[in-house]
Short mmCIF file of C-alpha atoms and ligand atoms in Angstrom, two decimals:
data_model
loop_
_atom_site.label_atom_id
_atom_site.label_comp_id
_atom_site.label_asym_id
_atom_site.label_seq_id
_atom_site.Cartn_x
_atom_site.Cartn_y
_atom_site.Cartn_z
CA MET Z 1 14.47 24.71 -2.23
CA ASN Z 2 11.33 25.08 -0.14
CA ASN Z 3 9.13 25.21 -3.21
CA LYS Z 4 9.58 21.59 -4.19
CA PRO Z 5 6.29 19.92 -5.16
CA LEU Z 6 4.61 17.64 -2.63
CA ALA Z 7 4.92 13.89 -2.70
CA SER Z 8 3.56 11.41 -0.21
CA LEU Z 9 5.13 8.40 1.45
CA SER Z 10 3.32 5.50 3.07
CA LEU Z 11 4.04 2.06 4.46
CA ASP Z 12 1.68 -0.91 4.28
CA LEU Z 13 2.14 -2.68 7.58
CA ASP Z 14 1.71 -6.20 6.18
CA ASN Z 15 2.66 -8.62 8.92
CA LEU Z 16 4.35 -12.02 8.85
CA TRP Z 17 1.04 -13.91 9.16
CA SER Z 18 -0.56 -12.16 6.17
CA TYR Z 19 2.30 -13.23 3.87
CA MET Z 20 2.06 -16.78 5.24
CA LYS Z 21 -1.71 -16.76 4.74
CA THR Z 22 -1.48 -15.52 1.14
CA HIS Z 23 1.27 -18.06 0.42
CA GLY Z 24 -0.79 -20.88 1.95
CA ASP Z 25 1.65 -21.62 4.81
CA ALA Z 26 0.45 -23.38 7.95
CA GLY Z 27 0.71 -21.54 11.25
CA TRP Z 28 -0.59 -18.15 10.17
CA GLU Z 29 -3.73 -18.68 12.29
CA SER Z 30 -1.85 -17.75 15.46
CA PHE Z 31 -0.94 -14.43 13.78
CA PRO Z 32 2.85 -14.57 14.11
CA SER Z 33 4.24 -11.05 14.05
CA TYR Z 34 7.48 -9.27 13.26
CA LEU Z 35 6.18 -5.86 14.29
CA ASP Z 36 8.38 -5.80 17.41
CA ILE Z 37 11.48 -5.98 15.19
CA ALA Z 38 10.24 -3.97 12.23
CA ILE Z 39 8.55 -0.98 13.85
CA PRO Z 40 11.38 0.23 16.11
CA ARG Z 41 13.78 -0.07 13.16
CA ILE Z 42 11.47 1.83 10.79
CA LEU Z 43 10.62 4.54 13.33
CA GLU Z 44 14.28 5.15 14.07
CA PHE Z 45 15.03 5.32 10.35
CA LEU Z 46 12.27 7.89 9.77
CA GLU Z 47 13.21 9.98 12.79
CA LYS Z 48 16.82 10.24 11.63
CA ARG Z 49 15.61 11.61 8.31
CA ASP Z 50 12.97 13.82 9.88
CA LEU Z 51 10.19 12.14 7.89
CA LYS Z 52 6.52 11.84 8.81
CA ILE Z 53 4.63 9.25 6.78
CA THR Z 54 1.40 7.21 6.72
CA PHE Z 55 1.26 3.66 8.10
CA PHE Z 56 -1.63 1.58 6.74
CA ILE Z 57 -2.45 -0.78 9.58
CA VAL Z 58 -4.23 -4.15 9.41
CA GLY Z 59 -7.13 -4.31 11.90
CA GLN Z 60 -6.31 -7.87 12.99
CA ASP Z 61 -2.90 -6.69 14.20
CA ALA Z 62 -4.35 -3.74 16.09
CA ALA Z 63 -6.85 -6.13 17.71
CA LEU Z 64 -4.12 -8.23 19.33
CA GLN Z 65 -2.72 -6.99 22.61
CA LYS Z 66 0.75 -8.34 21.82
CA ASN Z 67 1.07 -5.63 19.11
CA ASP Z 68 -0.21 -2.73 21.25
CA ASN Z 69 3.17 -1.21 22.09
CA ALA Z 70 4.53 -1.43 18.55
CA ILE Z 71 1.43 0.13 16.98
CA ARG Z 72 1.04 2.81 19.63
CA ALA Z 73 4.66 3.86 19.03
CA ILE Z 74 3.80 4.75 15.41
CA ALA Z 75 1.19 7.32 16.43
CA GLU Z 76 3.30 8.60 19.30
CA ALA Z 77 6.10 9.35 16.85
CA GLY Z 78 3.68 11.65 14.98
CA HIS Z 79 2.90 9.46 11.95
CA GLU Z 80 -0.51 9.12 10.38
CA VAL Z 81 -2.33 5.80 10.72
CA GLY Z 82 -4.56 4.59 7.89
CA ASN Z 83 -6.87 1.60 7.45
CA HIS Z 84 -5.52 -1.45 5.57
CA SER Z 85 -8.65 -3.67 6.12
CA PHE Z 86 -9.19 -6.12 8.98
CA ASN Z 87 -8.33 -9.51 7.49
CA HIS Z 88 -5.93 -8.41 4.76
CA GLU Z 89 -7.61 -10.51 2.09
CA PRO Z 90 -6.57 -9.29 -1.36
CA TRP Z 91 -9.95 -10.43 -2.71
CA LEU Z 92 -11.73 -7.65 -0.82
CA HIS Z 93 -13.33 -6.67 -4.16
CA LEU Z 94 -15.54 -9.78 -3.81
CA TYR Z 95 -16.99 -8.69 -0.47
CA THR Z 96 -20.55 -7.42 -0.04
CA GLU Z 97 -21.11 -3.90 1.28
CA GLN Z 98 -22.02 -5.38 4.64
CA GLN Z 99 -18.78 -7.33 4.83
CA ILE Z 100 -16.83 -4.23 3.86
CA GLU Z 101 -18.58 -2.17 6.58
CA SER Z 102 -17.49 -4.75 9.10
CA GLU Z 103 -13.88 -4.85 7.79
CA LEU Z 104 -13.58 -1.07 8.01
CA SER Z 105 -15.42 -0.44 11.26
CA GLN Z 106 -13.60 -3.16 13.23
CA THR Z 107 -10.26 -1.83 12.02
CA GLU Z 108 -11.19 1.76 12.88
CA GLU Z 109 -12.25 0.73 16.38
CA HIS Z 110 -9.05 -1.13 17.18
CA ILE Z 111 -6.76 1.48 15.64
CA GLU Z 112 -8.50 4.22 17.57
CA ARG Z 113 -8.40 2.27 20.81
CA VAL Z 114 -4.66 1.67 20.50
CA THR Z 115 -3.46 4.93 18.92
CA GLY Z 116 -6.18 7.48 19.67
CA GLN Z 117 -6.33 8.29 15.93
CA ARG Z 118 -9.25 7.59 13.64
CA PRO Z 119 -8.14 6.75 10.08
CA ILE Z 120 -9.25 9.01 7.24
CA GLY Z 121 -7.39 7.09 4.54
CA PHE Z 122 -7.66 3.56 3.19
CA ARG Z 123 -5.56 1.19 1.14
CA GLY Z 124 -7.04 -2.14 0.09
CA PRO Z 125 -4.91 -5.27 0.52
CA GLY Z 126 -3.22 -6.23 -2.77
CA TYR Z 127 -4.62 -3.02 -4.36
CA SER Z 128 -8.12 -4.48 -4.30
CA LEU Z 129 -10.94 -2.03 -4.75
CA SER Z 130 -14.58 -2.08 -5.82
CA LEU Z 131 -17.49 0.28 -6.20
CA SER Z 132 -18.83 -1.05 -2.88
CA VAL Z 133 -15.56 -0.20 -1.15
CA LEU Z 134 -15.74 3.36 -2.53
CA ARG Z 135 -19.33 3.72 -1.32
CA VAL Z 136 -18.58 2.49 2.18
CA LEU Z 137 -15.45 4.65 2.47
CA THR Z 138 -17.38 7.75 1.43
CA ARG Z 139 -20.27 7.02 3.79
CA ARG Z 140 -17.86 6.48 6.68
CA GLY Z 141 -16.28 9.90 6.14
CA TYR Z 142 -12.95 8.87 4.66
CA LYS Z 143 -11.06 11.64 2.87
CA TYR Z 144 -8.96 9.55 0.51
CA ASP Z 145 -8.41 6.10 -0.94
CA ALA Z 146 -4.98 4.88 -2.02
CA SER Z 147 -5.77 1.43 -3.44
CA THR Z 148 -5.05 1.83 -7.13
CA LEU Z 149 -1.83 0.83 -8.86
CA PRO Z 150 -2.08 1.93 -12.50
CA THR Z 151 0.00 -0.78 -14.14
CA PHE Z 152 -0.37 -3.39 -16.86
CA LEU Z 153 1.63 -5.85 -14.78
CA GLY Z 154 -1.23 -7.03 -12.49
CA PRO Z 155 -1.94 -10.22 -14.47
CA LEU Z 156 1.79 -10.99 -14.49
CA ALA Z 157 1.95 -10.63 -10.70
CA ARG Z 158 -1.05 -12.95 -10.46
CA ALA Z 159 0.54 -15.57 -12.71
CA TYR Z 160 3.67 -15.47 -10.55
CA TYR Z 161 1.52 -15.80 -7.45
CA PHE Z 162 -0.32 -18.88 -8.77
CA MET Z 163 3.00 -20.46 -9.73
CA THR Z 164 4.42 -20.10 -6.23
CA THR Z 165 1.44 -20.42 -3.87
CA LYS Z 166 0.38 -23.53 -2.03
CA VAL Z 167 -3.31 -22.68 -1.56
CA SER Z 168 -6.04 -25.15 -2.50
CA PRO Z 169 -8.01 -25.02 -5.80
CA GLU Z 170 -11.06 -23.98 -3.73
CA GLU Z 171 -9.15 -21.02 -2.29
CA LYS Z 172 -7.81 -20.12 -5.72
CA LYS Z 173 -11.37 -19.38 -6.88
CA ASN Z 174 -11.50 -16.27 -4.69
CA ARG Z 175 -8.20 -15.13 -6.09
CA LYS Z 176 -9.08 -15.07 -9.79
CA LEU Z 177 -8.82 -11.30 -10.08
CA LEU Z 178 -5.99 -10.91 -7.61
CA PHE Z 179 -3.69 -7.93 -8.24
CA GLY Z 180 -5.97 -6.43 -10.86
CA GLN Z 181 -6.42 -6.62 -14.59
CA LEU Z 182 -4.78 -5.36 -17.72
CA GLN Z 183 -7.04 -2.33 -18.02
CA ASP Z 184 -5.92 -1.08 -14.59
CA GLY Z 185 -2.94 0.23 -16.53
CA LEU Z 186 -5.26 2.77 -18.14
CA ARG Z 187 -6.32 4.32 -14.84
CA PRO Z 188 -5.13 7.88 -14.19
CA LEU Z 189 -1.71 8.29 -12.67
CA ARG Z 190 -2.38 11.66 -11.07
CA PRO Z 191 -4.78 12.01 -8.12
CA TYR Z 192 -8.47 12.60 -8.85
CA ARG Z 193 -11.94 12.54 -7.28
CA TRP Z 194 -14.23 9.51 -7.53
CA GLN Z 195 -17.61 10.45 -8.99
CA VAL Z 196 -19.87 7.81 -7.44
CA ASP Z 197 -23.57 7.95 -8.43
CA GLY Z 198 -25.86 8.89 -5.57
CA LEU Z 199 -23.10 10.28 -3.35
CA SER Z 200 -22.47 14.01 -3.10
CA GLU Z 201 -19.15 13.68 -1.25
CA ARG Z 202 -16.23 13.04 -3.57
CA LEU Z 203 -13.55 10.73 -2.22
CA ILE Z 204 -10.03 11.62 -3.38
CA GLU Z 205 -7.99 8.88 -5.03
CA ILE Z 206 -4.23 9.02 -4.61
CA PRO Z 207 -2.82 6.22 -6.79
CA VAL Z 208 0.37 4.39 -5.91
CA THR Z 209 2.39 6.09 -8.63
CA THR Z 210 3.87 4.02 -11.42
CA MET Z 211 6.36 5.25 -13.99
CA PRO Z 212 4.80 7.83 -16.32
CA PHE Z 213 4.37 6.50 -19.90
CA PHE Z 214 5.59 2.98 -19.05
CA ARG Z 215 3.19 2.29 -16.20
CA ILE Z 216 5.61 0.01 -14.41
CA PRO Z 217 5.86 0.10 -10.61
CA PHE Z 218 8.70 1.85 -8.81
CA HIS Z 219 7.77 1.36 -5.18
CA VAL Z 220 10.64 0.26 -3.00
CA SER Z 221 9.92 -3.50 -2.99
CA TYR Z 222 10.09 -3.36 -6.77
CA ILE Z 223 13.38 -1.44 -6.68
CA LEU Z 224 14.74 -4.12 -4.33
CA TYR Z 225 13.71 -6.73 -6.85
CA ILE Z 226 15.79 -5.00 -9.54
CA TYR Z 227 18.61 -4.40 -7.06
CA ARG Z 228 19.17 -8.15 -6.76
CA PHE Z 229 20.18 -8.19 -10.43
CA SER Z 230 21.89 -4.83 -10.60
CA PRO Z 231 22.35 -2.29 -7.80
CA ILE Z 232 23.30 0.38 -10.33
CA LEU Z 233 20.25 -0.27 -12.51
CA ALA Z 234 17.98 -0.08 -9.44
CA ARG Z 235 19.14 3.47 -8.67
CA ILE Z 236 19.03 4.59 -12.32
CA TYR Z 237 15.53 3.16 -12.64
CA PHE Z 238 14.28 5.09 -9.62
CA ARG Z 239 15.92 8.30 -10.78
CA LEU Z 240 14.32 7.88 -14.20
CA ALA Z 241 10.94 7.53 -12.47
CA MET Z 242 11.57 10.77 -10.57
CA MET Z 243 12.60 12.62 -13.73
CA LEU Z 244 9.49 11.45 -15.58
CA CYS Z 245 7.25 12.45 -12.66
CA GLN Z 246 8.85 15.88 -12.68
CA LEU Z 247 8.52 16.18 -16.45
CA THR Z 248 4.84 15.25 -16.42
CA HIS Z 249 4.03 17.32 -13.28
CA THR Z 250 3.01 14.18 -11.42
CA CYS Z 251 3.28 14.49 -7.63
CA PRO Z 252 4.03 10.89 -6.75
CA SER Z 253 2.94 8.71 -3.88
CA LEU Z 254 5.57 6.16 -2.94
CA LEU Z 255 4.97 2.96 -1.03
CA LEU Z 256 7.09 1.05 1.48
CA HIS Z 257 6.69 -2.34 3.18
CA PRO Z 258 8.22 -3.74 6.39
CA LEU Z 259 10.12 -6.27 4.25
CA ASP Z 260 12.03 -3.36 2.69
CA PHE Z 261 13.69 -3.05 6.11
CA LEU Z 262 13.92 -6.73 7.10
CA GLY Z 263 16.40 -9.18 5.68
CA GLY Z 264 16.48 -12.95 5.50
CA ASP Z 265 18.53 -12.70 8.70
CA ASP Z 266 15.54 -11.10 10.47
CA VAL Z 267 12.65 -13.23 9.18
CA LYS Z 268 13.44 -16.87 8.42
CA GLU Z 269 9.85 -17.83 7.51
CA LEU Z 270 9.64 -15.74 4.34
CA SER Z 271 12.49 -17.16 2.30
CA PHE Z 272 10.06 -17.60 -0.63
CA PHE Z 273 9.63 -13.84 -0.89
CA PRO Z 274 11.69 -11.85 -3.44
CA ALA Z 275 14.83 -10.13 -2.11
CA MET Z 276 14.81 -12.08 1.17
CA ASN Z 277 18.29 -13.34 0.29
CA LEU Z 278 19.52 -9.84 1.18
CA GLY Z 279 20.44 -8.83 4.73
CA GLY Z 280 18.54 -6.20 6.71
CA VAL Z 281 21.45 -3.73 6.78
CA GLU Z 282 21.88 -3.84 3.01
CA LYS Z 283 18.18 -3.28 2.43
CA VAL Z 284 18.00 -0.33 4.80
CA LYS Z 285 20.95 1.25 2.98
CA LEU Z 286 19.11 0.99 -0.34
CA VAL Z 287 15.87 2.40 1.11
CA SER Z 288 17.91 5.28 2.49
CA ASP Z 289 19.46 5.99 -0.93
CA ILE Z 290 16.06 5.80 -2.65
CA LEU Z 291 14.48 8.21 -0.19
CA SER Z 292 17.40 10.63 -0.59
CA ILE Z 293 16.70 10.70 -4.32
CA TYR Z 294 12.96 11.08 -3.61
CA SER Z 295 13.59 14.11 -1.42
CA GLU Z 296 15.92 15.69 -4.00
CA TYR Z 297 12.88 16.08 -6.25
CA PHE Z 298 9.96 16.38 -3.84
CA LYS Z 299 8.88 17.47 -0.38
CA ILE Z 300 7.85 14.26 1.39
CA VAL Z 301 4.63 14.39 3.42
CA PRO Z 302 2.17 11.89 4.92
CA MET Z 303 -0.83 11.02 2.75
CA ARG Z 304 -3.37 13.03 4.73
CA GLU Z 305 -1.38 16.18 3.97
CA HIS Z 306 -1.20 15.23 0.30
CA ALA Z 307 -4.99 14.68 0.35
CA ARG Z 308 -5.64 17.97 2.15
CA THR Z 309 -3.65 19.90 -0.45
CA LEU Z 310 -5.47 18.09 -3.28
CA SER Z 311 -8.87 18.82 -1.73
CA GLN Z 312 -8.18 22.53 -2.19
CA GLU Z 313 -7.56 22.10 -5.92
CA LYS Z 314 -10.70 23.18 -7.74
CA ASP Z 315 -9.79 21.63 -11.06
CA LEU Z 316 -9.03 18.14 -9.76
CA VAL Z 317 -10.36 15.68 -12.35
CA GLU Z 318 -13.48 13.62 -11.54
CA VAL Z 319 -13.53 9.97 -12.60
CA LYS Z 320 -16.48 7.60 -12.80
CA PRO Z 321 -15.54 4.24 -11.30
CA GLN Z 322 -15.43 1.35 -13.75
CA PHE Z 323 -14.95 -2.08 -12.26
CA ARG Z 324 -15.42 -5.40 -13.99
CA SER Z 325 -18.38 -7.05 -12.32
CA VAL Z 326 -17.33 -9.99 -10.22
CA THR Z 327 -19.40 -12.66 -8.56
CA ILE Z 328 -19.95 -12.05 -4.91
CA ARG Z 329 -19.01 -15.04 -2.84
CA PRO Z 330 -21.83 -16.53 -0.74
ZN1 ZN R 1 -0.93 -5.10 2.40
#
């Protein structure tokens, strides 16, 4: 079965402080970290299964010496490192081009200093993306972006967020378009090239795949969410997603988070987060089962390899970016 189609696997290295910041919890300013627990566990897990994946790293974490060993270990184990912005603010789509330049370049510098690798892929925090982000990525020589999540559920995620967050009304202003809009569900599911006016280079977009036809997410945090209600349903749901991807010739890109590997027993501060009532061991078992199903259908590769293969496809669709105009904050 060496001729299985390609599928990519990545992990957004969101750290403890970024969840606390988004949730409006005090204490995030000292950048508390769980990377020393999470990364060894995740690297061991991947090594056992002979998997190489992409880690999207937040620049602020790479900038702090206390995280050096954990982050260096990722590259040393042969994984790809990508750029996940510097400040991990899911309202990146409100930034000016100059602010985006600074977010990207600072992150590149610190990642390269610590790991020796320069990122060629980007994922925006909270799937935020704008025309300006696409322009800056292309100018800086990036090969792919992975910030789109074609789902209709963005506004629902935002409503849930506003119900549970503690941030001030002033801070809420920036977060009006958090997690996208209804029409994001109409974006293509299969990878494509961005056709940005005035730029001859065409950045490849590899969406976080959602379920064909239904456009509902199936990344692992979402499967864990279902698992809390029904472990059987969670596995059936994921298998259905795989079957529909196969049926529609969609080579998926699946997304992981550190919290898929960490239980409430590992991180006490995040009890507000879904599925944190589960233990670490139980979560790791589910991730293992999900990835076994994933590899039944597809050959799992890091995102740069997925992008490289796509770049050789002559008939890859070109898409003109359409973003709702948003006010740029002062
Ligand atoms: Zn993130």
